[in-house]
PDB file of C-alpha atoms in Angstrom:
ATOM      1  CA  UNK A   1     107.545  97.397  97.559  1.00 72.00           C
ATOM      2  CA  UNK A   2     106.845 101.198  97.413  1.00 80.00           C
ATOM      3  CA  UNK A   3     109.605 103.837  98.402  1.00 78.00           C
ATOM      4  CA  UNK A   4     108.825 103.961 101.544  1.00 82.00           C
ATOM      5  CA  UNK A   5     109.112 100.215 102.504  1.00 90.00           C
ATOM      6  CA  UNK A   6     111.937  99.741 100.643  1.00 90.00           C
ATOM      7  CA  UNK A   7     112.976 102.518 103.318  1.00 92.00           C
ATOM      8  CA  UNK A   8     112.014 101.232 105.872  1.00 95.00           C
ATOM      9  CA  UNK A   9     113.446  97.253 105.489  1.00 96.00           C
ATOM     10  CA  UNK A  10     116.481  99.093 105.276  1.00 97.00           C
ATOM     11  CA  UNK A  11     116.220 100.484 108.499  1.00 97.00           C
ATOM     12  CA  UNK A  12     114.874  97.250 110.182  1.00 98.00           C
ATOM     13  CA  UNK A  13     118.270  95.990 108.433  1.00 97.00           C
ATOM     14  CA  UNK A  14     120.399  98.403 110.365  1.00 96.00           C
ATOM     15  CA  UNK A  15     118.923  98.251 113.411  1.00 96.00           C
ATOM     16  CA  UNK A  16     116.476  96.056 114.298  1.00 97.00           C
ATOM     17  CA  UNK A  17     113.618  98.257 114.038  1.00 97.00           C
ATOM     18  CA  UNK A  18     111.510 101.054 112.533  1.00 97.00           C
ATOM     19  CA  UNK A  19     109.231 103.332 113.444  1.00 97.00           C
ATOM     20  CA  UNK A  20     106.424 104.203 110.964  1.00 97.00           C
ATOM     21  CA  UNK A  21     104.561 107.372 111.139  1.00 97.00           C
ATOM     22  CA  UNK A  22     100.874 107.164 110.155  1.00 98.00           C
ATOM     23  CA  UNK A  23     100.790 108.648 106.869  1.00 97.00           C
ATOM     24  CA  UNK A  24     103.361 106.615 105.420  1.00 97.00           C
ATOM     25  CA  UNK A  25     102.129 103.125 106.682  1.00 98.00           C
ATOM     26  CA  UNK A  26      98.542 103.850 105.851  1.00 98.00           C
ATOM     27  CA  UNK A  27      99.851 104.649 102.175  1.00 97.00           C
ATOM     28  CA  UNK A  28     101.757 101.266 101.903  1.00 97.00           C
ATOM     29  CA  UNK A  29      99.206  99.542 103.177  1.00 98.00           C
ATOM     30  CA  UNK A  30      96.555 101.042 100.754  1.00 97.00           C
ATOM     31  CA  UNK A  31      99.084 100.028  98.202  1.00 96.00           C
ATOM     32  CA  UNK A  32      98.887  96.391  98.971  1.00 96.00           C
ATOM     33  CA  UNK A  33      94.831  96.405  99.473  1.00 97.00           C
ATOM     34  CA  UNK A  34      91.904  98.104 100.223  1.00 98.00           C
ATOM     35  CA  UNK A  35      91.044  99.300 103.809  1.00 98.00           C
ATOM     36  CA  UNK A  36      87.513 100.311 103.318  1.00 97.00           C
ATOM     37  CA  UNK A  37      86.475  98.898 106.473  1.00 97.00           C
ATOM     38  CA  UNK A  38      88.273 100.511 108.520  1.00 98.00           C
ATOM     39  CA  UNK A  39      85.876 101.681 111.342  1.00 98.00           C
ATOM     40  CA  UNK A  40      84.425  98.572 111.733  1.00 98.00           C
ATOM     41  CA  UNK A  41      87.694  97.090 112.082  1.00 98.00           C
ATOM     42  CA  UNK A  42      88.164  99.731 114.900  1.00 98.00           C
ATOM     43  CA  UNK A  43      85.442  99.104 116.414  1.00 98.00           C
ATOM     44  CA  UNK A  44      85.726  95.532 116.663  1.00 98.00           C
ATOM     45  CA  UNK A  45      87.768  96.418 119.381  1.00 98.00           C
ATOM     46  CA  UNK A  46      85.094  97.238 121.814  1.00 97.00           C
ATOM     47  CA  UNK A  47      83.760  93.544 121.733  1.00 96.00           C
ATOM     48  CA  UNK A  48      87.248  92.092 123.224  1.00 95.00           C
ATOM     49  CA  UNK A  49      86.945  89.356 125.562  1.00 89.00           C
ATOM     50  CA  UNK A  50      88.629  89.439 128.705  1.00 86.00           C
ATOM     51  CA  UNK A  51      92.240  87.710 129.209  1.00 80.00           C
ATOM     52  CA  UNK A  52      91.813  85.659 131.778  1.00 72.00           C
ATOM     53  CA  UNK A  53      95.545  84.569 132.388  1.00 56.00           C
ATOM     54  CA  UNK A  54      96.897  87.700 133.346  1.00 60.00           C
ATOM     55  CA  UNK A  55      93.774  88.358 135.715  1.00 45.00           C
ATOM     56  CA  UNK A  56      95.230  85.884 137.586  1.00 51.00           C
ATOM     57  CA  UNK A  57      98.331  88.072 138.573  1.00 48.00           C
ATOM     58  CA  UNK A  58      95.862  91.198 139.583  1.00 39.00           C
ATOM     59  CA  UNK A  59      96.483  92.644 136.027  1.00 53.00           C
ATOM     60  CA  UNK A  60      93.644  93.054 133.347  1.00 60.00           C
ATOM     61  CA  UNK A  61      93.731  93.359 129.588  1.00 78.00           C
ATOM     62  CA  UNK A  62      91.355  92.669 126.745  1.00 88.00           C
ATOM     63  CA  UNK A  63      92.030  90.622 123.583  1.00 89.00           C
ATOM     64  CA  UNK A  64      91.355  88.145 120.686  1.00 95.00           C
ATOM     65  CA  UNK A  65      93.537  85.997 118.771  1.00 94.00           C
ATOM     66  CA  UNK A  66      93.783  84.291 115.706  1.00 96.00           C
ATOM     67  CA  UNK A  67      96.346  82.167 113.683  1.00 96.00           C
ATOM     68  CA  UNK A  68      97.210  82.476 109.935  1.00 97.00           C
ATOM     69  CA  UNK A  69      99.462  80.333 107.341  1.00 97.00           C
ATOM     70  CA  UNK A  70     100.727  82.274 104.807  1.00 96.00           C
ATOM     71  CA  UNK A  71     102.998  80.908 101.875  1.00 94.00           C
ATOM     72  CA  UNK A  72     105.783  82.603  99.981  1.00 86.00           C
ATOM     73  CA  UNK A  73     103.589  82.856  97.265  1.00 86.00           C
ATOM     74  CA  UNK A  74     101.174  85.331  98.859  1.00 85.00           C
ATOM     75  CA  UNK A  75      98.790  82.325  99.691  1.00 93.00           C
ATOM     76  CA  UNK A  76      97.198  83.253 103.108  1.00 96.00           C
ATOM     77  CA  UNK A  77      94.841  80.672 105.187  1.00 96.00           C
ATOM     78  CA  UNK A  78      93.383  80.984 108.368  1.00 94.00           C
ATOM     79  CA  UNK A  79      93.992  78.010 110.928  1.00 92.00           C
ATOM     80  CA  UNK A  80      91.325  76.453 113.204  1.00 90.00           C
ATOM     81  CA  UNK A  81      91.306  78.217 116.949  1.00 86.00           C
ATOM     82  CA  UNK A  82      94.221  77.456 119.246  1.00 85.00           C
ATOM     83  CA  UNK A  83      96.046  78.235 122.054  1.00 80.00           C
ATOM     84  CA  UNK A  84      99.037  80.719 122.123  1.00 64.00           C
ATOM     85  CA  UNK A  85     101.967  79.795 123.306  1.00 56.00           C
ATOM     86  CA  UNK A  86     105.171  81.119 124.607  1.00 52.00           C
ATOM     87  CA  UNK A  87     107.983  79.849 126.459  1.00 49.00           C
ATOM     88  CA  UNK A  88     108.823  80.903 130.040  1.00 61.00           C
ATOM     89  CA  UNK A  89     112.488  81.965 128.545  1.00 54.00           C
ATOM     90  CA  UNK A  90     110.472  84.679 126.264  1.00 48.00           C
ATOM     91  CA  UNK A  91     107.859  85.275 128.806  1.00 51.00           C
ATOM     92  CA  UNK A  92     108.732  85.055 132.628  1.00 56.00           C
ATOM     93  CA  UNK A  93     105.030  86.018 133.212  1.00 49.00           C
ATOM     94  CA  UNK A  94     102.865  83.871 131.679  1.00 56.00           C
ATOM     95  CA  UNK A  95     105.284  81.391 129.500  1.00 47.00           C
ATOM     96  CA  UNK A  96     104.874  77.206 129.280  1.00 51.00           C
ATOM     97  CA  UNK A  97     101.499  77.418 129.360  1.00 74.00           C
ATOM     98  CA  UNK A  98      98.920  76.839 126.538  1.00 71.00           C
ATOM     99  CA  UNK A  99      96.592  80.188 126.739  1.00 72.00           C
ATOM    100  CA  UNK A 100      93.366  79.815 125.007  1.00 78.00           C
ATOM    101  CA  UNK A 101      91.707  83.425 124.276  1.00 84.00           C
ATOM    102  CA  UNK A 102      88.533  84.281 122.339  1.00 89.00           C
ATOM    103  CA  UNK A 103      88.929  83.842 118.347  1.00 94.00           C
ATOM    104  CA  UNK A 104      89.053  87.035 116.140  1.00 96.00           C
ATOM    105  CA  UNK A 105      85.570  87.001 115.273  1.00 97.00           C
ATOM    106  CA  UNK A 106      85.118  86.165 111.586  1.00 97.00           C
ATOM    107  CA  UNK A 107      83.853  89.795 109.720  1.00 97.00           C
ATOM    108  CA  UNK A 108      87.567  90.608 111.109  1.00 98.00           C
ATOM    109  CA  UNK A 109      89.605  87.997 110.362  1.00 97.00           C
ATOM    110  CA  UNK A 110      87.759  88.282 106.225  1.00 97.00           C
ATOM    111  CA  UNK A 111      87.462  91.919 106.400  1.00 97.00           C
ATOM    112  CA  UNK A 112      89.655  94.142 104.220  1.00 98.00           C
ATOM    113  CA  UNK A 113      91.887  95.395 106.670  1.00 98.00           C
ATOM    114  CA  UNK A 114      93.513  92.385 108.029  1.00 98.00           C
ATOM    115  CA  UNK A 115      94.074  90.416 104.717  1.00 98.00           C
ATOM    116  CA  UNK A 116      95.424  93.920 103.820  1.00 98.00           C
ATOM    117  CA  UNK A 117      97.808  94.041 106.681  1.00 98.00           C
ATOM    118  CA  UNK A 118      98.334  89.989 106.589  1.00 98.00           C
ATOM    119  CA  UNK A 119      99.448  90.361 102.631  1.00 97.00           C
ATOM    120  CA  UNK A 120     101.661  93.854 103.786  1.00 97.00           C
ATOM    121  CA  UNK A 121     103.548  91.476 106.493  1.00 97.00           C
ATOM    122  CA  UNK A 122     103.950  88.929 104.193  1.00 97.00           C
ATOM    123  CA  UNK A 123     105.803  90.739 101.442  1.00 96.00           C
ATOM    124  CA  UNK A 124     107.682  92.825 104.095  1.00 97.00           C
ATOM    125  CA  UNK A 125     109.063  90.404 106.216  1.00 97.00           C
ATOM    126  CA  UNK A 126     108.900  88.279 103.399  1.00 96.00           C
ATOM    127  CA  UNK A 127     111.704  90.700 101.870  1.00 95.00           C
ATOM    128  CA  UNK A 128     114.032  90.400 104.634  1.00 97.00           C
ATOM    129  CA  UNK A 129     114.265  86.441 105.042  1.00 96.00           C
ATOM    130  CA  UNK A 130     113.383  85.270 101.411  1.00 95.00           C
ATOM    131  CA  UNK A 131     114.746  81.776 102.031  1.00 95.00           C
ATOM    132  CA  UNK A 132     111.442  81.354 104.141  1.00 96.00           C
ATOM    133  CA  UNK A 133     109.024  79.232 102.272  1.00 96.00           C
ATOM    134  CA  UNK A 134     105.868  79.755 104.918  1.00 97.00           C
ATOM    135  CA  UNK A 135     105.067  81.415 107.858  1.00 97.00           C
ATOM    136  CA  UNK A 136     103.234  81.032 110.909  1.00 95.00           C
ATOM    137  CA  UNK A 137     101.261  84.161 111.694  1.00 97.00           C
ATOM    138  CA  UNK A 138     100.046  85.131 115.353  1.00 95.00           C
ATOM    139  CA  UNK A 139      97.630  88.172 115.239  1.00 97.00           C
ATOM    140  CA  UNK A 140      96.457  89.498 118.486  1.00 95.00           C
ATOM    141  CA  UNK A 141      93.932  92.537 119.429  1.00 97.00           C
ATOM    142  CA  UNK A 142      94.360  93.933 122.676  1.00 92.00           C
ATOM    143  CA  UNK A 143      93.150  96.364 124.315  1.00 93.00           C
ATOM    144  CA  UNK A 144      95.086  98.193 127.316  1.00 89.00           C
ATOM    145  CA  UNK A 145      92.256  99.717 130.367  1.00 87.00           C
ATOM    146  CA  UNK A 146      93.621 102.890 132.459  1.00 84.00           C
ATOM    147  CA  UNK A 147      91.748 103.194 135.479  1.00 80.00           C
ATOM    148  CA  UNK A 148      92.144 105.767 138.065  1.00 78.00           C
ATOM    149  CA  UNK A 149      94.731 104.459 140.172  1.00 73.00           C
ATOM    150  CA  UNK A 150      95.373 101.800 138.012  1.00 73.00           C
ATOM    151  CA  UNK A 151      98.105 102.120 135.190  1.00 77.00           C
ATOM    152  CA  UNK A 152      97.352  99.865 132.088  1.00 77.00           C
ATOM    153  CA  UNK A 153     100.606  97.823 131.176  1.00 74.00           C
ATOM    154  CA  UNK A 154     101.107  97.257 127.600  1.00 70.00           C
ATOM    155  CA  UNK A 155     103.821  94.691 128.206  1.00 69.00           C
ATOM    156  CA  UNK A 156     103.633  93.258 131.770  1.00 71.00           C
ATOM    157  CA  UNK A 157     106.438  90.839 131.228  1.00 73.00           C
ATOM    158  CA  UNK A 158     108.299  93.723 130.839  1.00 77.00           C
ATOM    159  CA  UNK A 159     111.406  94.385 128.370  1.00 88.00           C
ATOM    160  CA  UNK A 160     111.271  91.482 126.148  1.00 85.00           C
ATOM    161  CA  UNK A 161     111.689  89.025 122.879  1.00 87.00           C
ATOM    162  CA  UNK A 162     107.749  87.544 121.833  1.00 88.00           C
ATOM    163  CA  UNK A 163     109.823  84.598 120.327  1.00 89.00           C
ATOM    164  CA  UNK A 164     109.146  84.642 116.650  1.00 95.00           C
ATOM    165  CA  UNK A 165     111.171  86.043 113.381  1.00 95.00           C
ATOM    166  CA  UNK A 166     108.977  89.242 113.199  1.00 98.00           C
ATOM    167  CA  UNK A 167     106.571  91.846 114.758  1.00 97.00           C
ATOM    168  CA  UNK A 168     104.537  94.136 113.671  1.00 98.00           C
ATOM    169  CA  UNK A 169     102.549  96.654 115.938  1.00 97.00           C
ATOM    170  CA  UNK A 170      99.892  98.935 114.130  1.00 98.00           C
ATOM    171  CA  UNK A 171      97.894 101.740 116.700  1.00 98.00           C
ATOM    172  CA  UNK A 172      94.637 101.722 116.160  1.00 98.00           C
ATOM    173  CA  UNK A 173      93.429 103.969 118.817  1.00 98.00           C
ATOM    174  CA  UNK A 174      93.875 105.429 121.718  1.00 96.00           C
ATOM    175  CA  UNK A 175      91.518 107.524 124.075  1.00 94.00           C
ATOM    176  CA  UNK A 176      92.325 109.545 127.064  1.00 94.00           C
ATOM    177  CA  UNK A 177      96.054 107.899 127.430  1.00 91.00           C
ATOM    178  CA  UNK A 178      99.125 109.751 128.194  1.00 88.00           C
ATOM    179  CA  UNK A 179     102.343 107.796 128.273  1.00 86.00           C
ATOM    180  CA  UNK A 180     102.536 104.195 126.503  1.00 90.00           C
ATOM    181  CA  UNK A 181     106.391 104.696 125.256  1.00 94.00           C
ATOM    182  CA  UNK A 182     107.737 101.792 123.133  1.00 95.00           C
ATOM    183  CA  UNK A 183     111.751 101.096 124.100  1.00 95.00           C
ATOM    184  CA  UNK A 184     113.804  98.519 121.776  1.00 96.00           C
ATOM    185  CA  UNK A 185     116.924  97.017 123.578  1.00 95.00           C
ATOM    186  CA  UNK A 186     119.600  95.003 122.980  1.00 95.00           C
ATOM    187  CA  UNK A 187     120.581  91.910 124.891  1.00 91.00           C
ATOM    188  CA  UNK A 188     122.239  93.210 127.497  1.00 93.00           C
ATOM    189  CA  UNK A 189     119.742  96.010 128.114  1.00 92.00           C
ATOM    190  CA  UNK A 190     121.589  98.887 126.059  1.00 95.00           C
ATOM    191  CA  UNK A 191     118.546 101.090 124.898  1.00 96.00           C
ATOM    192  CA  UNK A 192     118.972 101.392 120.603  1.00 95.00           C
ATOM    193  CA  UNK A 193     115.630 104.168 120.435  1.00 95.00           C
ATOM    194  CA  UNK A 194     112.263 104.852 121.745  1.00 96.00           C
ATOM    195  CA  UNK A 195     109.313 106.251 120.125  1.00 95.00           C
ATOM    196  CA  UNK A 196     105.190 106.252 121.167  1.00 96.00           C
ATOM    197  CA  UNK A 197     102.440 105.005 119.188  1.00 97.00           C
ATOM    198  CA  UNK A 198      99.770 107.906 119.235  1.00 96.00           C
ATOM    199  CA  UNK A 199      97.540 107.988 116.059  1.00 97.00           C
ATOM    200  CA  UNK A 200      95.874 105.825 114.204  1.00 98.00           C
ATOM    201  CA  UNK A 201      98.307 103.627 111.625  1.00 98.00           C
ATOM    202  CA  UNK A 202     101.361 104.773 113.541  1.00 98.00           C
ATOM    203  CA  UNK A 203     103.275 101.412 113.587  1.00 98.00           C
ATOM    204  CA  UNK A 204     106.581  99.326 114.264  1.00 97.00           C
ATOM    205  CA  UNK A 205     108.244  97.140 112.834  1.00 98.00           C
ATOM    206  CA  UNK A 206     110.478  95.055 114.595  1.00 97.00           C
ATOM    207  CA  UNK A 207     113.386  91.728 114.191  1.00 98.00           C
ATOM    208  CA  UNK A 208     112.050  89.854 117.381  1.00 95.00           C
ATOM    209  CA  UNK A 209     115.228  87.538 116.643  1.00 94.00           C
ATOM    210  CA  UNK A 210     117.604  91.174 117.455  1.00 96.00           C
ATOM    211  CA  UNK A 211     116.238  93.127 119.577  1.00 96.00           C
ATOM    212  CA  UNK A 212     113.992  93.297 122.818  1.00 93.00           C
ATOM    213  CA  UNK A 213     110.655  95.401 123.200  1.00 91.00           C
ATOM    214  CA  UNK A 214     108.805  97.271 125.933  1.00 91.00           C
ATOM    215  CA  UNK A 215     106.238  99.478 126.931  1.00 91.00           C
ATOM    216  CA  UNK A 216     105.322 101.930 129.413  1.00 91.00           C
ATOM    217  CA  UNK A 217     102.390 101.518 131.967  1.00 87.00           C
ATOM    218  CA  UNK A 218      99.647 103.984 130.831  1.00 88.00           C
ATOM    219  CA  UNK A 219      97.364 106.343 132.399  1.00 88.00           C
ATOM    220  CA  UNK A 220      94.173 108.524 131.624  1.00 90.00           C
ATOM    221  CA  UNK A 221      94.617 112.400 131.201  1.00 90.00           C
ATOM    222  CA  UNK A 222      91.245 112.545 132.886  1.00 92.00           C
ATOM    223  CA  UNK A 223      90.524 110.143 135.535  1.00 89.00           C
ATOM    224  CA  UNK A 224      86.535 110.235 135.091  1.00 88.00           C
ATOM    225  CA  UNK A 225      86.933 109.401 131.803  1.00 91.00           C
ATOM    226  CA  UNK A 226      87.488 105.821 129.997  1.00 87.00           C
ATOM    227  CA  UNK A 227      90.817 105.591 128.610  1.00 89.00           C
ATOM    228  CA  UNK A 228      92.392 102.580 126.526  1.00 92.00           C
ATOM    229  CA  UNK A 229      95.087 101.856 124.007  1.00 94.00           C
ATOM    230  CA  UNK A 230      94.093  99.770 121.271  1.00 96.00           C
ATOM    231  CA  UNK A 231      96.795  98.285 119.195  1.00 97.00           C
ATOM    232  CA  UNK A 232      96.872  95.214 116.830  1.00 98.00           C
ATOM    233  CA  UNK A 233     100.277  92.775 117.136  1.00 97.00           C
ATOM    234  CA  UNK A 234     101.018  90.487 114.335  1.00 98.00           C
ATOM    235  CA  UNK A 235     104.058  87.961 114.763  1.00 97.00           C
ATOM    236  CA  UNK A 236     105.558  85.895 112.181  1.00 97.00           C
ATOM    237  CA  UNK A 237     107.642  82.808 112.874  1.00 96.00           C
ATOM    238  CA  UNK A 238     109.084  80.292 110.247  1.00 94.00           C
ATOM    239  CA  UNK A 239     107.410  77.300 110.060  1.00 87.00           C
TER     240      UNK A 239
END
């Protein structure tokens, strides 16, 4: 683990959390693997399906998902497509319900960039509960739509725990967006720090078990122009 990790667990050890600023996770992630695709891995992004669950409650968001088994050993596999799922007591939204979304096509899922950020999470997270013999791995894209009139919401559950041992949340970019603050709570609703996700590799790193998470809503600078937020999430439970 490079300086800056070791850094960096140490902070998640404190407190919950950390904030990364761009520079230094791109440089620990190069230092785990190459991330020579890069823009295509952005621009994956722009062929997101929609997410039809939350359409339901007048919202709108666009994502894919994909699940991952990765071993102590640095041994990662993908899984077969299936549904994510989250309890209502994590999410009062849209939990106890089995939501099938559009698989992470496969260029992305074998690219570069994800193993590289798969085999980063690994040995990260992997450093702070080393009893853990394998992990379950959740990775979602998602892309967040301001319209005029319309505020995106990151997090529409609102303040909350995604029900796993760890998050990460990398930025991958963001267009015409103002606002799109990231608060960590505790428990009780005491707020421990905020920070906002604004260039590309800017990232957190979170202890779902500790703390809670939220976002702002979001909106465009300039109405008559598209505006998103486009962030990967990657969750890792114990299996």
């Amino acid at each position: 683990m490079d300086a800056g990790s070791a850094r960096c667990a140490d902070v998640v050890r404190a407190q919950g959390f950390c904030f990364v600023h761009a520079d230094e996770m791109r440089a620990a992630l190069a230092g785990v693997g190459s991330l020579d695709d890069w823009q295509a891995f952005a621009e994956s992004w722009n062929r997101l399906g929609p997410d039809p669950y939350l359409a339901r409650t007048g919202r709108a968001r666009r994502r894919r998902h994909a699940v991952f088994t990765a071993s102590s050993d640095g041994t990662i596999r993908g899984e077969a497509n299936q549904p994510h799922f989250q309890s209502s007591e994590y999410n009062r939204l849209q939990g106890d319900i089995e939501r099938w979304f559009e698989p992470i096509t496969d260029a992305v899922a074998d690219g570069d960039c994800l193993r590289t950020i798969l085999r980063y999470c690994v040995a990260f997270f992997g450093g702070l509960s080393p009893d853990v013999a394998q992990w379950r791995i959740e990775v979602h894209q998602f892309r967040i739509e301001a319209r005029p009139g319309e505020a995106g919401e990151p997090t529409p559950e609102g303040v909350h725990r995604d029900g796993v041992d760890y998050v990460l949340v990398l930025m991958v970019d963001r267009r015409n967006i103002e606002s799109g603050t990231t608060t960590i709570h505790l428990a009780d609703g005491t707020e421990l720090g905020s920070f906002t996700l604004t260039a590309a590799f800017d990232a957190a790193l979170v202890d779902d078990g500790r703390v809670f998470h939220g976002v702002t809503a979001v909106t465009p600078f300039d109405p008559a122009q598209a505006a998103h937020r486009d962030v990967l999430v990657v969750t890792l439970r114990r299996s």
